[in-house]
Amino acid sequence: MAPKRKAPAVSGRASKRVASGVSTPVSLDSDDDYSGSEGNESTGPNSAAPAEYDNVIKSYQPSSTYVPKKGKQPRDAADQLFRADRDFSDQQLKPDHHLRPLWLDPVHGKVVLETFSPSFKQAQNFLINIAEPLSRTNNMHEYTITAHSLFAAVSVGLTEQDIVRQMELFSKTKLPDSIIQYVHKVTQSFGKVRLVLKHSRYFIESNDASVLQMLIRDPVISTCRLEESNELQTEKAAKMGPLVIPGTKEAHGNKEAQARKEQQQQQQRQREKDDEDSDDEFGGQAAEQDMTEFLREEEDDDDLDEVHSFEIDGGKIQKVQQQCNVYLELPLTEEYDFRADVENATLDIDLKPATQIRYYQEHALSKMFGNGRARSGIIVLPCGAGKTLVGITAACTEKKSVIVLCTSATSAGQWRAEFIKWSNVNPDDVIIFTSSEKGRVPLRACIIVCTYSMVTQNTRRAYDSQQTMDQITKREWGLMVLDEVHVVPADMFRRVTERIKTHSKLGLTATLLREDDKIKDLNFLIGPKLYEANWLQLSEEGHIARVQCAEVWCPMTIEFHSEYIQAKTTNKRSLLSIMNPRKFQACQFLIDFHERRGDKIIVFSDNVYALKQYAEGLKKPYIFGDTGQRERDLVLQNFQYNDAVSTIFLSKIGDTSLDLPEATCLIQISSHYGSRRQEAQRLGRILRAKRRNDEGFNAFFYSLVSKDTMEMYYSSKRQAFLVDQGYAFKVITHLNGIDSMPNLRFETQDEKMTLLTDVLLQSETAGDEEKIVDDLFSDRSTFRKAGGGGRKGGGSGVKRQAGTLSSLAGGEDMAYLEYQRGSRSNKELAKPKNAFFSKEARERERRKKAQRDMLL
DNA sequence: GAGTTCGGAA
DNA sequence: TTGAATCCGAACTC
């Protein structure tokens, strides 16, 4: 028997959630015993909590029957990390705790996983199912158990017993009652109620009539009902046999694939065996069982029951979902029994025989189709790991009409191409619906690929697109694939789930995060997160590239820094820190270094002015929003095929809309505040590097940061996601060899000063272009006034004139002249047509010429 | 094809 | 923790 040891206090993010919670049983002055956290019991100070707190309380973490040690008075700043509610030192450790990898926080539902533990792998597989990963660093992974994460666990087929049994197995301490009770409470209520689409009508369905009776009485839900009576409809539930997902081992009869598969399986078994061996040390029974087997076994257990239901208004689904999910903690699961569906036509589609999906894709799909039906939910895979193929395989499994939504017209085209590439679908059945390509929607089963905006457009719809839209909203879809699903919660995009009637929804994304809190809406708009891949694991296995991340600290020059200190606006400050000459030099050095290694380099800058300065200063081609399509293609083609062009500069246009499989090195010179998603997305640009399988290949990711500026703060914030994924950022404070580099820009004081004055001038006028442009008309102040406001202003008459100079260069005279001449509308006349006066036209010409010179 | 409008991002 | 300012793409119009 091991002596009683102290369990460490845990602190961190999850605890924040509880900070304001009424339920936290912390009290420094009360000796009352706490019988629970519900807050409406009459013991303890919480009894005073007003009734409206009820929901808040409910949504909190494990209802705690755990009573921590009585608090002590805080003594110093660090003391809050060891507050009474986080001090679990009185928890009894199991004798063989060193073999078990989990630390459980009985109050906040936080879990710390030791990666060096012998049973780390099984514990991780298990935790992925029941908890949200917060952070995965070298030695510790941090998870949190929430209502949603448990909901996801239940929805992929785990039972309360499975969860408790495994937790007990992995935990270093005896499983606290608070957690057992929480799991019980949550699993009892979750997965009980389903949302079902039948004959274009929506029903709330359950095997348990009493739950539905309760819902009918709910004031919000009752208003969403279609029938008046309290009678429920009742019918027998159907039962189905097992299902085979295409592209998996069961699906492949073919010998060769079989052999290959078997070899892989054998390796897999060997790996598992290794893991098991370590298991046996403490007799882990359940851990041996792979999660997918769990899923298969847990199938069809509700076949005996009758199914009860009531109908709700199709337009109020979101309201019902929100009510159930957020307030009643009774999330609606959406499952589509597509094999029993005879109403909707079957789509003739299958994966091409040679197509094999990777193990994690299969894993993800087995979560979706685990019980023979299609569950709605979200699958998280890093860029380049084959999200598209997951979507296509899902479509091939259901074999019903599919609608694919993507963010841009380009990616719509790519989806269509991928469908044709991987499956045997008739190309005529894959229809693109964007503003530039409006296919006709046939009545038969088909695949529609369209942009979100095409579906969500509210006003001014072209006639033919309205026609197509009607076709889409009128019919029932089997599967809706939402690409880049993290964009969906934005209020606009909510409409897609409202407008399109679909039986199942599959969300795909690489980065399930936003800086706002709308991300949690996904839980009821689409469904729970079904699967999330571990980036590091995939890169170790060679599915995506290995990446070295580094943050390069560039000291500010004295002049720049003193200007930075004095700068009044953040705009000026950020420009100064971006244009820091030392940073420019670092950039130049890194480009040179990697070009010589044979890398293809992308340099990102959010700031367009800086982008131009850097690119032109280094004589490299660049692309930003205003760059025309033809020019873009020219630059990209050269980047891809021309060895002389190894570096291109991109504005944030490159974040999403360009496909750049050649890139192997990425340098970031400025970025948008603390956006973790942008950082992750940019990293994603090099994950699909074609050369990733070369021996010892590494991709590189640099962030250039000016020291002693806000950039330092933002940079650390941005990295949070990647660090949580397990990436390590090296800090480089000095680039070896930069001092001896020939032709370094901004070496002389003169050059630096010129740059500084340029930057200062720019920062004063940035975003206000008309001020600097027009040297023909010198009295700026007058015509700016005359211009009638800026971008947002201008109630009547000519709108948005001041957006560019052109609107008012030479002021009203030009416009007036044209007005007189033609009979065009006001709007059109506001801008002078004469290219000579247009700064932008001149600028465009100049740029085109410069780029051509560079490329040819 | 160029320009306008709108909405999103964070 | 919030907001302004900026950039960008899609859809539509002519």
Short mmCIF file of N, CA and C in Angstrom, two decimals, chain A residues 82-180:
data_model
loop_
_atom_site.label_atom_id
_atom_site.label_comp_id
_atom_site.label_asym_id
_atom_site.label_seq_id
_atom_site.Cartn_x
_atom_site.Cartn_y
_atom_site.Cartn_z
N PHE A 82 -4.05 27.76 -6.24
CA PHE A 82 -4.19 26.64 -5.31
C PHE A 82 -5.39 26.85 -4.40
N ARG A 83 -6.37 27.52 -4.96
CA ARG A 83 -7.55 27.78 -4.16
C ARG A 83 -8.19 26.48 -3.73
N ALA A 84 -9.02 26.61 -2.73
CA ALA A 84 -9.61 25.42 -2.14
C ALA A 84 -10.29 24.54 -3.17
N ASP A 85 -10.95 25.17 -4.16
CA ASP A 85 -11.70 24.34 -5.10
C ASP A 85 -10.79 23.67 -6.11
N ARG A 86 -9.51 23.93 -6.03
CA ARG A 86 -8.61 23.25 -6.96
C ARG A 86 -7.58 22.43 -6.23
N ASP A 87 -7.76 22.30 -4.97
CA ASP A 87 -6.80 21.54 -4.19
C ASP A 87 -7.39 20.17 -3.88
N PHE A 88 -6.87 19.18 -4.56
CA PHE A 88 -7.45 17.83 -4.38
C PHE A 88 -6.44 16.91 -3.71
N SER A 89 -5.62 17.51 -2.88
CA SER A 89 -4.52 16.73 -2.32
C SER A 89 -5.01 15.64 -1.37
N ASP A 90 -6.29 15.73 -0.99
CA ASP A 90 -6.76 14.68 -0.09
C ASP A 90 -7.33 13.48 -0.85
N GLN A 91 -7.26 13.54 -2.17
CA GLN A 91 -7.71 12.39 -2.96
C GLN A 91 -6.72 11.24 -2.81
N GLN A 92 -7.30 10.06 -2.64
CA GLN A 92 -6.44 8.90 -2.41
C GLN A 92 -5.90 8.37 -3.73
N LEU A 93 -4.59 8.24 -3.83
CA LEU A 93 -4.00 7.66 -5.03
C LEU A 93 -4.08 6.15 -4.98
N LYS A 94 -4.29 5.55 -6.15
CA LYS A 94 -4.27 4.09 -6.18
C LYS A 94 -2.83 3.60 -6.03
N PRO A 95 -2.66 2.40 -5.50
CA PRO A 95 -1.29 1.91 -5.27
C PRO A 95 -0.47 1.87 -6.56
N ASP A 96 -1.12 1.49 -7.67
CA ASP A 96 -0.36 1.39 -8.92
C ASP A 96 -0.60 2.62 -9.79
N HIS A 97 -0.76 3.76 -9.16
CA HIS A 97 -1.13 4.96 -9.91
C HIS A 97 -0.12 5.33 -11.00
N HIS A 98 1.13 4.91 -10.81
CA HIS A 98 2.13 5.30 -11.80
C HIS A 98 1.87 4.62 -13.15
N LEU A 99 1.05 3.58 -13.15
CA LEU A 99 0.71 2.92 -14.41
C LEU A 99 -0.50 3.56 -15.07
N ARG A 100 -1.18 4.38 -14.32
CA ARG A 100 -2.41 4.95 -14.85
C ARG A 100 -2.17 6.41 -15.23
N PRO A 101 -2.69 6.82 -16.37
CA PRO A 101 -2.27 8.11 -16.92
C PRO A 101 -3.14 9.31 -16.58
N LEU A 102 -4.27 9.16 -15.91
CA LEU A 102 -5.19 10.29 -15.79
C LEU A 102 -5.26 10.92 -14.41
N TRP A 103 -5.24 12.26 -14.44
CA TRP A 103 -5.58 13.03 -13.24
C TRP A 103 -6.96 13.61 -13.48
N LEU A 104 -7.86 13.38 -12.56
CA LEU A 104 -9.21 13.91 -12.74
C LEU A 104 -9.49 15.02 -11.74
N ASP A 105 -10.08 16.08 -12.26
CA ASP A 105 -10.49 17.17 -11.40
C ASP A 105 -11.97 16.98 -11.09
N PRO A 106 -12.30 16.66 -9.87
CA PRO A 106 -13.69 16.27 -9.57
C PRO A 106 -14.68 17.42 -9.65
N VAL A 107 -14.18 18.64 -9.63
CA VAL A 107 -15.11 19.76 -9.61
C VAL A 107 -15.36 20.31 -11.01
N HIS A 108 -14.31 20.47 -11.78
CA HIS A 108 -14.46 21.16 -13.06
C HIS A 108 -14.49 20.22 -14.26
N GLY A 109 -14.36 18.95 -14.00
CA GLY A 109 -14.39 18.03 -15.12
C GLY A 109 -13.15 18.11 -15.99
N LYS A 110 -12.07 18.58 -15.42
CA LYS A 110 -10.85 18.64 -16.21
C LYS A 110 -10.03 17.37 -16.05
N VAL A 111 -9.33 17.03 -17.12
CA VAL A 111 -8.57 15.80 -17.12
C VAL A 111 -7.17 16.09 -17.63
N VAL A 112 -6.19 15.63 -16.92
CA VAL A 112 -4.82 15.75 -17.40
C VAL A 112 -4.29 14.36 -17.71
N LEU A 113 -3.76 14.23 -18.92
CA LEU A 113 -3.28 12.93 -19.38
C LEU A 113 -1.77 12.96 -19.49
N GLU A 114 -1.11 12.00 -18.87
CA GLU A 114 0.35 11.94 -18.98
C GLU A 114 0.73 11.16 -20.22
N THR A 115 1.53 11.78 -21.08
CA THR A 115 1.82 11.12 -22.35
C THR A 115 2.89 10.04 -22.22
N PHE A 116 3.59 10.05 -21.10
CA PHE A 116 4.68 9.08 -20.95
C PHE A 116 4.20 7.82 -20.24
N SER A 117 2.92 7.77 -19.96
CA SER A 117 2.38 6.61 -19.28
C SER A 117 2.29 5.42 -20.22
N PRO A 118 2.46 4.20 -19.69
CA PRO A 118 2.41 3.01 -20.54
C PRO A 118 1.06 2.87 -21.26
N SER A 119 0.00 3.31 -20.66
CA SER A 119 -1.29 3.13 -21.31
C SER A 119 -1.80 4.42 -21.94
N PHE A 120 -0.84 5.26 -22.30
CA PHE A 120 -1.21 6.55 -22.87
C PHE A 120 -2.12 6.42 -24.10
N LYS A 121 -1.75 5.52 -24.99
CA LYS A 121 -2.49 5.40 -26.26
C LYS A 121 -3.95 5.07 -26.05
N GLN A 122 -4.22 4.07 -25.23
CA GLN A 122 -5.63 3.69 -25.01
C GLN A 122 -6.39 4.81 -24.31
N ALA A 123 -5.70 5.40 -23.36
CA ALA A 123 -6.37 6.48 -22.63
C ALA A 123 -6.71 7.61 -23.59
N GLN A 124 -5.80 7.87 -24.51
CA GLN A 124 -6.05 8.94 -25.46
C GLN A 124 -7.23 8.60 -26.36
N ASN A 125 -7.23 7.40 -26.89
CA ASN A 125 -8.35 6.98 -27.73
C ASN A 125 -9.67 7.13 -27.01
N PHE A 126 -9.64 6.82 -25.75
CA PHE A 126 -10.85 6.91 -24.96
C PHE A 126 -11.25 8.36 -24.73
N LEU A 127 -10.26 9.17 -24.34
CA LEU A 127 -10.57 10.57 -24.03
C LEU A 127 -11.08 11.34 -25.23
N ILE A 128 -10.50 11.04 -26.39
CA ILE A 128 -10.95 11.70 -27.61
C ILE A 128 -12.47 11.56 -27.76
N ASN A 129 -12.97 10.42 -27.30
CA ASN A 129 -14.39 10.17 -27.43
C ASN A 129 -15.25 10.90 -26.42
N ILE A 130 -14.73 11.09 -25.25
CA ILE A 130 -15.61 11.61 -24.21
C ILE A 130 -15.28 13.02 -23.76
N ALA A 131 -14.16 13.58 -24.21
CA ALA A 131 -13.77 14.89 -23.70
C ALA A 131 -13.28 15.79 -24.82
N GLU A 132 -13.23 17.08 -24.54
CA GLU A 132 -12.70 18.05 -25.50
C GLU A 132 -11.22 18.22 -25.27
N PRO A 133 -10.41 18.06 -26.30
CA PRO A 133 -9.00 18.36 -26.09
C PRO A 133 -8.79 19.85 -25.93
N LEU A 134 -8.04 20.22 -24.91
CA LEU A 134 -7.74 21.63 -24.71
C LEU A 134 -6.35 21.93 -25.20
N SER A 135 -5.45 21.03 -24.88
CA SER A 135 -4.07 21.33 -25.15
C SER A 135 -3.28 20.03 -25.18
N ARG A 136 -2.39 19.93 -26.16
CA ARG A 136 -1.60 18.70 -26.21
C ARG A 136 -0.13 19.08 -26.33
N THR A 137 0.52 19.15 -25.24
CA THR A 137 1.93 19.46 -25.26
C THR A 137 2.72 18.18 -25.05
N ASN A 138 4.01 18.31 -24.99
CA ASN A 138 4.87 17.14 -24.99
C ASN A 138 4.52 16.10 -23.94
N ASN A 139 4.43 16.51 -22.70
CA ASN A 139 4.27 15.53 -21.64
C ASN A 139 2.86 15.43 -21.09
N MET A 140 2.08 16.43 -21.36
CA MET A 140 0.74 16.44 -20.80
C MET A 140 -0.29 16.84 -21.85
N HIS A 141 -1.36 16.13 -21.87
CA HIS A 141 -2.50 16.56 -22.65
C HIS A 141 -3.60 16.94 -21.68
N GLU A 142 -4.32 17.98 -22.06
CA GLU A 142 -5.35 18.46 -21.16
C GLU A 142 -6.70 18.34 -21.84
N TYR A 143 -7.65 17.80 -21.15
CA TYR A 143 -9.00 17.66 -21.71
C TYR A 143 -10.01 18.21 -20.73
N THR A 144 -11.18 18.45 -21.22
CA THR A 144 -12.24 18.80 -20.30
C THR A 144 -13.50 18.00 -20.66
N ILE A 145 -14.15 17.53 -19.63
CA ILE A 145 -15.39 16.78 -19.84
C ILE A 145 -16.54 17.74 -19.72
N THR A 146 -17.30 17.87 -20.76
CA THR A 146 -18.44 18.77 -20.72
C THR A 146 -19.69 18.00 -21.12
N ALA A 147 -20.79 18.67 -20.95
CA ALA A 147 -22.04 18.06 -21.38
C ALA A 147 -21.98 17.71 -22.86
N HIS A 148 -21.42 18.64 -23.65
CA HIS A 148 -21.37 18.39 -25.08
C HIS A 148 -20.46 17.23 -25.44
N SER A 149 -19.35 17.16 -24.74
CA SER A 149 -18.42 16.09 -25.10
C SER A 149 -19.01 14.73 -24.72
N LEU A 150 -19.73 14.69 -23.62
CA LEU A 150 -20.37 13.43 -23.25
C LEU A 150 -21.51 13.10 -24.21
N PHE A 151 -22.18 14.14 -24.65
CA PHE A 151 -23.23 13.93 -25.63
C PHE A 151 -22.64 13.28 -26.88
N ALA A 152 -21.50 13.83 -27.31
CA ALA A 152 -20.85 13.26 -28.49
C ALA A 152 -20.49 11.79 -28.24
N ALA A 153 -20.03 11.51 -27.04
CA ALA A 153 -19.66 10.13 -26.71
C ALA A 153 -20.87 9.21 -26.81
N VAL A 154 -21.95 9.64 -26.23
CA VAL A 154 -23.15 8.82 -26.27
C VAL A 154 -23.63 8.65 -27.71
N SER A 155 -23.51 9.73 -28.48
CA SER A 155 -24.05 9.65 -29.83
C SER A 155 -23.19 8.77 -30.72
N VAL A 156 -21.96 8.49 -30.36
CA VAL A 156 -21.22 7.50 -31.15
C VAL A 156 -21.30 6.12 -30.51
N GLY A 157 -22.15 5.97 -29.54
CA GLY A 157 -22.48 4.62 -29.10
C GLY A 157 -21.93 4.19 -27.75
N LEU A 158 -21.23 5.05 -27.06
CA LEU A 158 -20.74 4.65 -25.75
C LEU A 158 -21.87 4.71 -24.72
N THR A 159 -21.82 3.80 -23.76
CA THR A 159 -22.83 3.83 -22.71
C THR A 159 -22.23 4.41 -21.45
N GLU A 160 -23.12 4.70 -20.54
CA GLU A 160 -22.68 5.22 -19.25
C GLU A 160 -21.67 4.27 -18.60
N GLN A 161 -21.97 2.97 -18.67
CA GLN A 161 -21.09 1.99 -18.03
C GLN A 161 -19.70 2.01 -18.66
N ASP A 162 -19.67 2.07 -20.01
CA ASP A 162 -18.37 2.11 -20.69
C ASP A 162 -17.54 3.27 -20.17
N ILE A 163 -18.20 4.40 -20.10
CA ILE A 163 -17.47 5.62 -19.76
C ILE A 163 -16.93 5.53 -18.33
N VAL A 164 -17.79 5.15 -17.42
CA VAL A 164 -17.37 5.10 -16.03
C VAL A 164 -16.29 4.04 -15.83
N ARG A 165 -16.51 2.89 -16.47
CA ARG A 165 -15.56 1.80 -16.29
C ARG A 165 -14.16 2.20 -16.77
N GLN A 166 -14.13 2.81 -17.93
CA GLN A 166 -12.83 3.18 -18.47
C GLN A 166 -12.17 4.30 -17.70
N MET A 167 -12.99 5.23 -17.26
CA MET A 167 -12.41 6.31 -16.48
C MET A 167 -11.80 5.76 -15.21
N GLU A 168 -12.51 4.89 -14.58
CA GLU A 168 -12.00 4.28 -13.36
C GLU A 168 -10.68 3.56 -13.65
N LEU A 169 -10.64 2.93 -14.80
CA LEU A 169 -9.46 2.16 -15.16
C LEU A 169 -8.23 3.06 -15.31
N PHE A 170 -8.42 4.19 -15.94
CA PHE A 170 -7.26 5.02 -16.24
C PHE A 170 -6.90 6.00 -15.13
N SER A 171 -7.82 6.21 -14.24
CA SER A 171 -7.60 7.27 -13.25
C SER A 171 -6.59 6.87 -12.18
N LYS A 172 -5.79 7.81 -11.80
CA LYS A 172 -4.79 7.56 -10.75
C LYS A 172 -5.44 7.51 -9.38
N THR A 173 -6.58 8.18 -9.27
CA THR A 173 -7.28 8.19 -7.99
C THR A 173 -8.60 7.46 -8.16
N LYS A 174 -9.22 7.20 -7.06
CA LYS A 174 -10.54 6.58 -7.14
C LYS A 174 -11.48 7.57 -7.83
N LEU A 175 -12.28 7.05 -8.73
CA LEU A 175 -13.16 7.93 -9.50
C LEU A 175 -14.11 8.66 -8.55
N PRO A 176 -14.08 9.97 -8.57
CA PRO A 176 -14.92 10.73 -7.62
C PRO A 176 -16.40 10.53 -7.94
N ASP A 177 -17.20 10.51 -6.91
CA ASP A 177 -18.64 10.35 -7.09
C ASP A 177 -19.23 11.44 -7.95
N SER A 178 -18.67 12.64 -7.77
CA SER A 178 -19.24 13.76 -8.53
C SER A 178 -19.21 13.47 -10.02
N ILE A 179 -18.13 12.86 -10.48
CA ILE A 179 -18.01 12.59 -11.91
C ILE A 179 -18.95 11.47 -12.32
N ILE A 180 -19.03 10.44 -11.48
CA ILE A 180 -19.93 9.34 -11.81
C ILE A 180 -21.36 9.86 -11.93
#
